């Protein structure tokens, strides 16, 4: 169960990172900070 939750979280992070690199390469630093806050 925990493994599945972690996989979903990682999939979401990968999705965000893909959006990040496609649309807002200039905002990478800020965006990564937001992602880190959502994980914790």
GROMACS .gro file of N, CA and C in nm:
model
  120
    1UNK      N    1   0.083  -0.121   0.000
    1UNK     CA    2   0.000   0.000   0.000
    1UNK      C    3   0.087   0.126   0.000
    2UNK      N    4   0.184   0.127   0.093
    2UNK     CA    5   0.274   0.241   0.101
    2UNK      C    6   0.354   0.256  -0.028
    3UNK      N    7   0.398   0.142  -0.081
    3UNK     CA    8   0.475   0.141  -0.206
    3UNK      C    9   0.395   0.207  -0.318
    4UNK      N   10   0.266   0.174  -0.325
    4UNK     CA   11   0.180   0.228  -0.429
    4UNK      C   12   0.166   0.380  -0.416
    5UNK      N   13   0.148   0.426  -0.292
    5UNK     CA   14   0.137   0.570  -0.269
    5UNK      C   15   0.263   0.642  -0.314
    6UNK      N   16   0.377   0.582  -0.283
    6UNK     CA   17   0.505   0.642  -0.320
    6UNK      C   18   0.519   0.649  -0.472
    7UNK      N   19   0.477   0.543  -0.539
    7UNK     CA   20   0.484   0.540  -0.686
    7UNK      C   21   0.395   0.648  -0.746
    8UNK      N   22   0.277   0.667  -0.689
    8UNK     CA   23   0.188   0.772  -0.740
    8UNK      C   24   0.251   0.909  -0.721
    9UNK      N   25   0.314   0.928  -0.605
    9UNK     CA   26   0.379   1.055  -0.576
    9UNK      C   27   0.493   1.081  -0.674
   10UNK      N   28   0.572   0.978  -0.701
   10UNK     CA   29   0.683   0.991  -0.796
   10UNK      C   30   0.631   1.020  -0.937
   11UNK      N   31   0.523   0.953  -0.974
   11UNK     CA   32   0.464   0.977  -1.106
   11UNK      C   33   0.419   1.122  -1.118
   12UNK      N   34   0.360   1.175  -1.010
   12UNK     CA   35   0.314   1.313  -1.010
   12UNK      C   36   0.432   1.409  -1.023
   13UNK      N   37   0.541   1.379  -0.952
   13UNK     CA   38   0.660   1.463  -0.959
   13UNK      C   39   0.716   1.462  -1.101
   14UNK      N   40   0.722   1.344  -1.161
   14UNK     CA   41   0.773   1.334  -1.299
   14UNK      C   42   0.686   1.415  -1.394
   15UNK      N   43   0.554   1.410  -1.372
   15UNK     CA   44   0.461   1.487  -1.454
   15UNK      C   45   0.489   1.636  -1.440
   16UNK      N   46   0.503   1.682  -1.315
   16UNK     CA   47   0.533   1.824  -1.292
   16UNK      C   48   0.665   1.864  -1.356
   17UNK      N   49   0.765   1.778  -1.343
   17UNK     CA   50   0.896   1.809  -1.401
   17UNK      C   51   0.888   1.818  -1.552
   18UNK      N   52   0.808   1.731  -1.613
   18UNK     CA   53   0.794   1.736  -1.758
   18UNK      C   54   0.729   1.867  -1.800
   19UNK      N   55   0.625   1.907  -1.730
   19UNK     CA   56   0.562   2.035  -1.759
   19UNK      C   57   0.662   2.148  -1.741
   20UNK      N   58   0.738   2.137  -1.634
   20UNK     CA   59   0.838   2.239  -1.601
   20UNK      C   60   0.935   2.258  -1.717
   21UNK      N   61   0.993   2.150  -1.764
   21UNK     CA   62   1.095   2.162  -1.868
   21UNK      C   63   1.036   2.201  -2.003
   22UNK      N   64   0.909   2.166  -2.026
   22UNK     CA   65   0.849   2.202  -2.154
   22UNK      C   66   0.806   2.348  -2.158
   23UNK      N   67   0.756   2.400  -2.046
   23UNK     CA   68   0.692   2.531  -2.051
   23UNK      C   69   0.763   2.642  -1.976
   24UNK      N   70   0.831   2.609  -1.865
   24UNK     CA   71   0.887   2.716  -1.783
   24UNK      C   72   1.029   2.687  -1.738
   25UNK      N   73   1.123   2.672  -1.829
   25UNK     CA   74   1.261   2.644  -1.788
   25UNK      C   75   1.320   2.756  -1.703
   26UNK      N   76   1.269   2.878  -1.719
   26UNK     CA   77   1.321   2.991  -1.643
   26UNK      C   78   1.277   2.989  -1.497
   27UNK      N   79   1.171   2.913  -1.467
   27UNK     CA   80   1.116   2.911  -1.331
   27UNK      C   81   1.154   2.783  -1.256
   28UNK      N   82   1.255   2.714  -1.306
   28UNK     CA   83   1.288   2.581  -1.253
   28UNK      C   84   1.313   2.584  -1.102
   29UNK      N   85   1.394   2.678  -1.056
   29UNK     CA   86   1.431   2.685  -0.915
   29UNK      C   87   1.308   2.699  -0.826
   30UNK      N   88   1.224   2.795  -0.859
   30UNK     CA   89   1.102   2.823  -0.782
   30UNK      C   90   1.010   2.701  -0.784
   31UNK      N   91   0.996   2.641  -0.900
   31UNK     CA   92   0.906   2.528  -0.917
   31UNK      C   93   0.950   2.409  -0.834
   32UNK      N   94   1.080   2.382  -0.831
   32UNK     CA   95   1.132   2.271  -0.752
   32UNK      C   96   1.106   2.293  -0.604
   33UNK      N   97   1.116   2.417  -0.557
   33UNK     CA   98   1.086   2.448  -0.418
   33UNK      C   99   0.940   2.416  -0.387
   34UNK      N  100   0.850   2.451  -0.476
   34UNK     CA  101   0.707   2.422  -0.457
   34UNK      C  102   0.685   2.272  -0.450
   35UNK      N  103   0.747   2.197  -0.539
   35UNK     CA  104   0.732   2.051  -0.539
   35UNK      C  105   0.782   1.992  -0.407
   36UNK      N  106   0.897   2.039  -0.361
   36UNK     CA  107   0.951   1.987  -0.235
   36UNK      C  108   0.855   2.012  -0.119
   37UNK      N  109   0.792   2.128  -0.117
   37UNK     CA  110   0.696   2.159  -0.011
   37UNK      C  111   0.576   2.066  -0.018
   38UNK      N  112   0.530   2.035  -0.137
   38UNK     CA  113   0.414   1.946  -0.153
   38UNK      C  114   0.445   1.804  -0.108
   39UNK      N  115   0.568   1.761  -0.128
   39UNK     CA  116   0.606   1.625  -0.089
   39UNK      C  117   0.605   1.611   0.063
   40UNK      N  118   0.660   1.711   0.132
   40UNK     CA  119   0.676   1.701   0.277
   40UNK      C  120   0.544   1.720   0.351
   0.00000   0.00000   0.00000
